[in-house]
Short mmCIF file of C-alpha atoms in Angstrom, two decimals:
data_model
loop_
_atom_site.label_atom_id
_atom_site.label_comp_id
_atom_site.label_asym_id
_atom_site.label_seq_id
_atom_site.Cartn_x
_atom_site.Cartn_y
_atom_site.Cartn_z
CA UNK W 1 34.74 1.04 3.16
CA UNK W 2 32.41 0.81 5.79
CA UNK W 3 29.94 3.75 6.60
CA UNK W 4 31.40 4.50 9.79
CA UNK W 5 34.48 5.60 8.06
CA UNK W 6 32.74 8.27 5.71
CA UNK W 7 31.91 10.97 8.59
CA UNK W 8 29.32 9.28 9.25
CA UNK W 9 27.01 11.71 12.34
CA UNK W 10 26.66 8.75 14.81
CA UNK W 11 26.53 4.74 14.55
CA UNK W 12 23.37 3.14 15.28
CA UNK W 13 23.09 -0.20 17.98
CA UNK W 14 21.11 -1.96 15.96
CA UNK W 15 22.53 -1.74 12.03
CA UNK W 16 25.82 -3.28 13.37
CA UNK W 17 23.54 -5.90 14.76
CA UNK W 18 21.97 -5.97 10.74
CA UNK W 19 25.19 -5.45 9.48
CA UNK W 20 26.68 -8.11 11.74
CA UNK W 21 24.06 -10.42 10.98
CA UNK W 22 24.84 -9.95 7.09
CA UNK W 23 28.90 -10.26 7.19
CA UNK W 24 28.03 -13.67 8.96
CA UNK W 25 25.95 -14.92 6.02
CA UNK W 26 24.83 -18.14 5.53
CA UNK W 27 26.82 -18.99 8.51
CA UNK W 28 24.75 -17.10 11.32
CA UNK W 29 23.76 -17.89 14.25
CA UNK W 30 20.12 -17.96 13.17
CA UNK W 31 20.03 -20.22 10.36
CA UNK W 32 22.77 -22.77 12.41
CA UNK W 33 20.49 -23.11 15.22
CA UNK W 34 17.51 -23.36 13.04
CA UNK W 35 19.79 -27.14 11.30
CA UNK W 36 20.59 -27.70 15.16
CA UNK W 37 16.97 -27.99 15.57
CA UNK W 38 16.42 -30.09 12.95
CA UNK W 39 14.20 -28.21 11.11
CA UNK W 40 15.08 -26.99 6.72
CA UNK W 41 16.45 -24.44 4.84
CA UNK W 42 15.71 -23.75 1.20
CA UNK W 43 18.17 -21.44 -0.75
CA UNK W 44 16.26 -19.49 -2.97
CA UNK W 45 18.60 -17.73 -6.20
CA UNK W 46 16.17 -15.11 -7.69
CA UNK W 47 12.95 -13.05 -6.77
CA UNK W 48 10.69 -13.94 -7.71
CA UNK W 49 11.08 -17.10 -5.53
CA UNK W 50 8.27 -16.50 -3.01
CA UNK W 51 9.54 -17.09 0.82
CA UNK W 52 6.42 -16.66 2.13
CA UNK W 53 5.55 -21.04 0.80
CA UNK W 54 8.92 -21.33 2.43
CA UNK W 55 8.05 -19.82 5.12
CA UNK W 56 4.92 -21.20 4.83
CA UNK W 57 5.50 -24.61 4.85
CA UNK W 58 7.90 -24.07 7.95
CA UNK W 59 11.14 -23.54 6.84
CA UNK W 60 13.97 -21.33 6.55
CA UNK W 61 13.98 -19.35 3.47
CA UNK W 62 17.34 -17.77 2.95
CA UNK W 63 19.35 -15.75 0.12
CA UNK W 64 22.36 -18.18 -1.75
CA UNK W 65 25.22 -15.86 -2.77
CA UNK W 66 28.41 -16.33 -4.61
CA UNK W 67 30.86 -14.81 -1.66
CA UNK W 68 31.20 -17.02 1.83
CA UNK W 69 33.85 -17.18 3.44
CA UNK W 70 35.03 -14.85 0.27
CA UNK W 71 35.41 -16.76 -3.40
CA UNK W 72 38.22 -15.48 -5.69
CA UNK W 73 38.93 -17.87 -8.13
CA UNK W 74 35.68 -20.36 -9.20
CA UNK W 75 38.10 -23.32 -11.00
CA UNK W 76 36.42 -26.62 -9.58
CA UNK W 77 33.33 -24.19 -10.47
CA UNK W 78 35.14 -23.94 -14.59
CA UNK W 79 34.12 -27.14 -15.08
CA UNK W 80 30.89 -26.97 -15.46
CA UNK W 81 30.31 -23.39 -16.45
CA UNK W 82 31.60 -21.66 -18.79
CA UNK W 83 34.14 -18.91 -17.80
CA UNK W 84 32.63 -15.88 -19.87
CA UNK W 85 29.17 -17.34 -17.55
CA UNK W 86 28.42 -14.55 -15.19
CA UNK W 87 31.26 -14.56 -12.17
CA UNK W 88 28.32 -14.53 -9.50
CA UNK W 89 27.01 -18.03 -11.61
CA UNK W 90 29.63 -19.09 -11.08
CA UNK W 91 31.43 -18.57 -7.91
CA UNK W 92 26.96 -20.02 -6.22
CA UNK W 93 28.59 -23.08 -7.62
CA UNK W 94 32.10 -23.13 -6.21
CA UNK W 95 30.25 -22.69 -3.24
CA UNK W 96 28.52 -25.45 -3.87
CA UNK W 97 31.27 -28.69 -4.72
CA UNK W 98 33.28 -27.38 -2.19
CA UNK W 99 30.24 -28.21 0.37
CA UNK W 100 28.77 -24.73 1.44
CA UNK W 101 25.87 -25.49 0.66
CA UNK W 102 25.50 -28.79 1.73
CA UNK W 103 23.06 -27.73 4.94
CA UNK W 104 20.66 -26.70 2.38
CA UNK W 105 17.74 -29.13 1.78
CA UNK W 106 16.81 -27.23 -1.07
CA UNK W 107 17.82 -24.79 -3.91
CA UNK W 108 15.70 -23.00 -5.98
CA UNK W 109 15.96 -21.32 -9.21
CA UNK W 110 13.92 -19.83 -11.94
CA UNK W 111 14.83 -19.57 -15.34
CA UNK W 112 15.53 -15.73 -15.44
CA UNK W 113 18.62 -16.29 -17.30
CA UNK W 114 21.23 -18.25 -18.97
CA UNK W 115 23.77 -18.48 -16.31
CA UNK W 116 21.47 -19.53 -13.71
CA UNK W 117 19.93 -21.50 -15.31
CA UNK W 118 23.02 -23.31 -16.75
CA UNK W 119 23.87 -23.24 -12.77
CA UNK W 120 20.70 -24.86 -11.88
CA UNK W 121 21.18 -28.09 -14.57
CA UNK W 122 24.72 -28.17 -12.40
CA UNK W 123 23.73 -28.65 -9.44
CA UNK W 124 20.45 -31.15 -9.86
CA UNK W 125 22.75 -32.99 -12.14
CA UNK W 126 25.86 -32.86 -10.07
CA UNK W 127 25.49 -31.93 -6.92
CA UNK W 128 23.53 -33.59 -3.84
CA UNK W 129 20.99 -30.81 -3.01
CA UNK W 130 17.54 -31.04 -4.04
CA UNK W 131 17.42 -28.76 -6.39
CA UNK W 132 13.61 -26.88 -7.50
CA UNK W 133 13.56 -23.98 -11.26
CA UNK W 134 10.96 -22.23 -11.62
CA UNK W 135 9.59 -20.97 -15.02
CA UNK W 136 8.97 -16.98 -15.39
CA UNK W 137 6.80 -15.15 -17.50
CA UNK W 138 8.26 -12.50 -19.77
CA UNK W 139 5.57 -10.67 -20.02
CA UNK W 140 2.54 -8.96 -17.38
CA UNK W 141 -0.32 -10.29 -18.76
CA UNK W 142 -3.48 -12.02 -17.51
CA UNK W 143 -2.12 -15.38 -18.71
CA UNK W 144 1.74 -14.48 -17.26
CA UNK W 145 -0.13 -14.24 -13.83
CA UNK W 146 -2.28 -17.43 -14.09
CA UNK W 147 1.03 -19.19 -15.38
CA UNK W 148 2.52 -18.06 -12.41
CA UNK W 149 0.34 -19.39 -10.41
CA UNK W 150 0.61 -22.86 -11.71
CA UNK W 151 4.04 -23.32 -10.93
CA UNK W 152 3.77 -21.29 -7.43
CA UNK W 153 0.59 -24.49 -7.93
CA UNK W 154 3.46 -26.60 -8.28
CA UNK W 155 6.12 -25.54 -6.25
CA UNK W 156 4.03 -25.56 -3.08
CA UNK W 157 3.55 -29.76 -4.27
CA UNK W 158 7.82 -29.85 -4.01
CA UNK W 159 7.31 -28.06 -0.49
CA UNK W 160 5.22 -30.07 1.09
CA UNK W 161 7.00 -33.34 -0.06
CA UNK W 162 10.05 -31.78 1.62
CA UNK W 163 8.55 -30.48 5.09
CA UNK W 164 6.52 -33.77 4.49
CA UNK W 165 3.03 -31.37 5.27
CA UNK W 166 0.06 -29.81 4.03
CA UNK W 167 0.42 -25.99 3.11
CA UNK W 168 -2.52 -24.53 4.27
CA UNK W 169 -4.24 -21.59 3.67
CA UNK W 170 -4.16 -19.90 6.45
CA UNK W 171 -0.26 -20.80 7.09
CA UNK W 172 -0.35 -18.84 3.52
CA UNK W 173 -1.71 -15.99 4.79
CA UNK W 174 0.09 -15.48 8.47
CA UNK W 175 3.87 -15.54 6.22
CA UNK W 176 2.30 -13.22 3.81
CA UNK W 177 1.40 -10.97 5.67
CA UNK W 178 4.18 -11.27 7.90
CA UNK W 179 6.24 -10.41 4.94
CA UNK W 180 4.64 -7.59 3.70
CA UNK W 181 4.85 -6.21 7.37
CA UNK W 182 8.39 -7.01 6.64
CA UNK W 183 8.30 -4.81 2.76
CA UNK W 184 6.42 -1.87 4.75
CA UNK W 185 9.32 -0.79 7.44
CA UNK W 186 11.70 -1.12 4.07
CA UNK W 187 10.18 1.46 2.76
CA UNK W 188 9.92 4.05 5.54
CA UNK W 189 13.47 2.50 6.53
CA UNK W 190 14.18 4.14 3.19
CA UNK W 191 11.86 7.10 3.10
CA UNK W 192 15.00 8.78 5.85
CA UNK W 193 17.14 9.11 2.14
CA UNK W 194 15.17 11.08 1.28
CA UNK W 195 15.86 13.92 3.41
CA UNK W 196 18.90 16.43 1.78
CA UNK W 197 21.37 15.55 3.07
CA UNK W 198 20.49 11.18 3.70
CA UNK W 199 19.26 10.29 7.74
CA UNK W 200 20.58 6.59 5.83
CA UNK W 201 23.83 6.17 3.62
CA UNK W 202 23.43 3.53 0.61
CA UNK W 203 25.88 1.08 2.18
CA UNK W 204 23.97 0.82 5.22
CA UNK W 205 20.88 0.44 3.47
CA UNK W 206 22.16 -2.17 1.36
CA UNK W 207 23.24 -3.75 5.40
CA UNK W 208 20.00 -3.63 5.75
CA UNK W 209 18.33 -5.04 3.03
CA UNK W 210 20.91 -8.07 3.43
CA UNK W 211 20.24 -9.19 6.76
CA UNK W 212 17.00 -9.27 5.61
CA UNK W 213 18.29 -12.89 3.55
CA UNK W 214 20.07 -14.92 6.10
CA UNK W 215 17.61 -14.63 9.09
CA UNK W 216 13.92 -15.72 10.56
CA UNK W 217 11.57 -13.13 9.15
CA UNK W 218 9.39 -13.45 11.81
CA UNK W 219 12.81 -12.63 13.80
CA UNK W 220 13.63 -9.54 11.31
CA UNK W 221 10.79 -7.42 11.62
CA UNK W 222 11.73 -5.84 15.77
CA UNK W 223 15.53 -4.79 14.27
CA UNK W 224 13.47 -3.06 11.86
CA UNK W 225 10.88 -1.54 14.30
CA UNK W 226 13.79 -0.83 16.07
CA UNK W 227 15.92 1.34 13.63
CA UNK W 228 13.31 3.09 12.52
CA UNK W 229 12.48 4.35 15.61
CA UNK W 230 16.09 5.22 16.19
CA UNK W 231 16.54 6.79 12.25
CA UNK W 232 13.71 9.56 13.72
CA UNK W 233 16.36 10.77 16.43
CA UNK W 234 19.21 10.03 14.25
CA UNK W 235 21.11 13.87 12.79
CA UNK W 236 21.52 14.16 9.23
CA UNK W 237 24.57 13.25 6.80
CA UNK W 238 27.18 15.21 6.62
CA UNK W 239 25.08 18.14 3.36
CA UNK W 240 26.29 19.27 0.32
CA UNK W 241 26.97 15.62 -1.84
CA UNK W 242 25.74 14.54 -5.14
CA UNK W 243 22.71 11.97 -5.05
CA UNK W 244 22.76 9.16 -6.70
CA UNK W 245 20.91 6.22 -8.02
CA UNK W 246 22.67 2.57 -8.18
CA UNK W 247 20.16 0.73 -10.99
CA UNK W 248 21.72 -2.27 -13.51
CA UNK W 249 23.01 -6.29 -11.35
CA UNK W 250 22.91 -8.23 -8.86
CA UNK W 251 24.19 -5.88 -6.28
CA UNK W 252 25.28 -7.48 -2.16
CA UNK W 253 28.48 -5.86 -1.21
CA UNK W 254 27.87 -2.96 0.34
CA UNK W 255 31.64 -2.17 0.07
CA UNK W 256 31.01 -1.30 -2.88
CA UNK W 257 28.73 1.75 -2.01
CA UNK W 258 30.39 2.40 0.67
CA UNK W 259 33.90 3.58 -1.62
CA UNK W 260 31.26 5.65 -3.32
CA UNK W 261 29.95 7.65 -0.95
CA UNK W 262 33.60 7.97 0.16
CA UNK W 263 34.24 10.28 -2.76
CA UNK W 264 31.73 12.27 -1.54
CA UNK W 265 28.66 10.47 -2.83
CA UNK W 266 25.14 9.39 -1.04
CA UNK W 267 23.89 6.57 -3.13
CA UNK W 268 19.63 8.15 -1.52
CA UNK W 269 18.19 4.76 -3.09
CA UNK W 270 18.56 1.65 -6.08
CA UNK W 271 16.98 0.00 -8.94
CA UNK W 272 18.02 -4.18 -7.79
CA UNK W 273 17.20 -7.00 -7.49
CA UNK W 274 18.73 -6.36 -3.69
CA UNK W 275 16.72 -2.87 -3.06
CA UNK W 276 13.68 -1.54 -4.22
CA UNK W 277 13.22 -4.27 -6.38
CA UNK W 278 13.20 -7.19 -3.68
CA UNK W 279 10.62 -5.03 -1.42
CA UNK W 280 8.55 -2.05 -3.22
CA UNK W 281 5.49 -3.80 -3.51
CA UNK W 282 3.51 -5.80 -0.95
CA UNK W 283 0.91 -8.99 -1.95
CA UNK W 284 -2.46 -8.68 -1.93
CA UNK W 285 -3.93 -9.82 1.19
CA UNK W 286 -7.94 -10.36 0.28
CA UNK W 287 -7.25 -12.51 -2.87
CA UNK W 288 -6.68 -15.96 -2.91
CA UNK W 289 -3.19 -16.73 -1.42
CA UNK W 290 -1.34 -18.25 -4.46
CA UNK W 291 -3.42 -15.50 -6.74
CA UNK W 292 -1.86 -12.79 -4.98
CA UNK W 293 1.25 -13.49 -5.23
CA UNK W 294 1.28 -15.19 -8.74
CA UNK W 295 0.67 -10.84 -8.97
CA UNK W 296 3.22 -9.87 -6.59
CA UNK W 297 5.74 -11.33 -8.32
CA UNK W 298 5.21 -10.41 -10.90
CA UNK W 299 3.79 -7.10 -11.03
CA UNK W 300 6.16 -5.60 -8.41
CA UNK W 301 8.81 -3.49 -10.62
CA UNK W 302 10.91 -5.94 -12.80
CA UNK W 303 14.30 -7.31 -14.12
CA UNK W 304 15.48 -6.47 -16.66
CA UNK W 305 14.90 -10.32 -18.88
CA UNK W 306 10.67 -8.18 -18.22
CA UNK W 307 8.85 -6.91 -21.33
CA UNK W 308 8.73 -4.47 -22.21
CA UNK W 309 11.56 -2.53 -20.74
CA UNK W 310 9.83 0.29 -20.36
CA UNK W 311 7.92 -0.54 -17.07
CA UNK W 312 11.75 -0.75 -15.78
CA UNK W 313 12.19 2.49 -17.20
CA UNK W 314 9.55 4.32 -15.26
CA UNK W 315 10.18 2.29 -11.77
CA UNK W 316 14.00 4.05 -12.02
CA UNK W 317 12.14 7.27 -13.01
CA UNK W 318 10.04 7.78 -10.29
CA UNK W 319 12.77 6.29 -7.96
CA UNK W 320 15.04 9.36 -9.05
CA UNK W 321 11.68 11.96 -9.21
CA UNK W 322 11.09 11.21 -5.36
CA UNK W 323 14.39 10.29 -3.91
CA UNK W 324 15.23 13.81 -6.15
CA UNK W 325 19.37 12.07 -7.78
CA UNK W 326 21.48 14.40 -9.15
CA UNK W 327 22.65 11.18 -11.38
CA UNK W 328 22.67 7.73 -11.97
CA UNK W 329 25.53 4.91 -11.54
CA UNK W 330 24.22 2.08 -13.96
CA UNK W 331 26.48 -1.34 -12.81
CA UNK W 332 26.72 -4.37 -14.75
CA UNK W 333 28.00 -7.03 -14.01
CA UNK W 334 30.64 -9.19 -16.29
CA UNK W 335 29.34 -11.53 -18.88
CA UNK W 336 25.73 -9.98 -17.00
CA UNK W 337 23.93 -9.67 -21.10
CA UNK W 338 20.90 -9.44 -19.72
CA UNK W 339 21.69 -5.77 -18.12
CA UNK W 340 23.93 -4.70 -20.95
CA UNK W 341 21.47 -5.46 -23.18
CA UNK W 342 19.36 -2.14 -21.49
CA UNK W 343 21.40 -0.49 -20.78
CA UNK W 344 21.81 1.98 -23.61
CA UNK W 345 18.14 2.60 -23.63
CA UNK W 346 17.84 2.72 -20.22
CA UNK W 347 21.01 5.13 -19.93
CA UNK W 348 19.60 7.70 -23.21
CA UNK W 349 16.24 7.81 -22.54
CA UNK W 350 17.68 8.95 -18.74
CA UNK W 351 20.03 11.62 -20.09
CA UNK W 352 18.12 13.02 -23.23
CA UNK W 353 15.70 13.64 -20.05
CA UNK W 354 18.53 15.77 -17.85
CA UNK W 355 19.70 13.25 -16.25
CA UNK W 356 22.93 11.87 -16.55
CA UNK W 357 23.67 8.10 -16.83
CA UNK W 358 27.63 6.98 -15.56
CA UNK W 359 28.10 3.77 -16.88
CA UNK W 360 30.51 0.96 -15.13
CA UNK W 361 31.61 -2.92 -15.79
CA UNK W 362 31.99 -5.30 -12.48
CA UNK W 363 32.82 -8.33 -11.60
CA UNK W 364 30.92 -9.70 -9.01
CA UNK W 365 32.43 -8.73 -5.25
#
């Protein structure tokens, strides 16, 4: 259920615009125009992939998701991936096997989990779109940052081969500045959810973030600025509701959050790779670009693959305190081992601090 049907105070013009882009996904007008001009598009599967480098190469980075057109089954994909592989990976492959991603010039993954690693293997061997994978360290150490910088250097060469142009340091710095600007704006927009009641619902916030995965970053800045100004004049949402934080597996469906909010709560923040972990920190623009990128992507709020798990727990605690939450909803995609393994520890520690946790197992989509 969309937030417009949950007694919203006002409907915002810019929000409607961003919602439409997100609903169109990788079939939107920006990507169609980009390809019509003969420009290249690169799909990324993981938030540890540095979009700034793709942008600096003159190509359009877009997030590969699994349900373009509404994939409800993955029968063809199950010929390549086990049925107990998470449905996100299987549905991404299903779309690819049906040629839904043939417009991409490169697909980039990270070795974040076994399903995504297997998806990359199948993509590289059986599909025509070139694929590249980044090896991501499990720990935040100086050695890990040096290693990740080396991975970015190799990625730079791959992008240069596809674009047939070198990626200059100036182009990297310009791209870093643009992405940092969008991250600051997203944090400012998220701040409107700190009030009680909030000025922006959880389903709306996800719609705002989702639009940015499928449009040129420079074109994303203007509507973010416009939305920030519109929210300053927006009346608060209906009061007297529980304030929730959502944590866990990848979640790209605003309808799911909208259904929760329709039952009488507000989702005021999150700990998701489709939310705060995607934009919460910036690249240090004073560093060498590759050094700054390597540090930012490893130092940002971590996903469940990273160790120690307490770094992720600390981010959840920070979000819970800053946004004054009454409880946490921990969702796990079926067969998602990464978030399933952390769930007992995270839940136990939060409940010991007086924060109730509701655990939900979901099917992707």
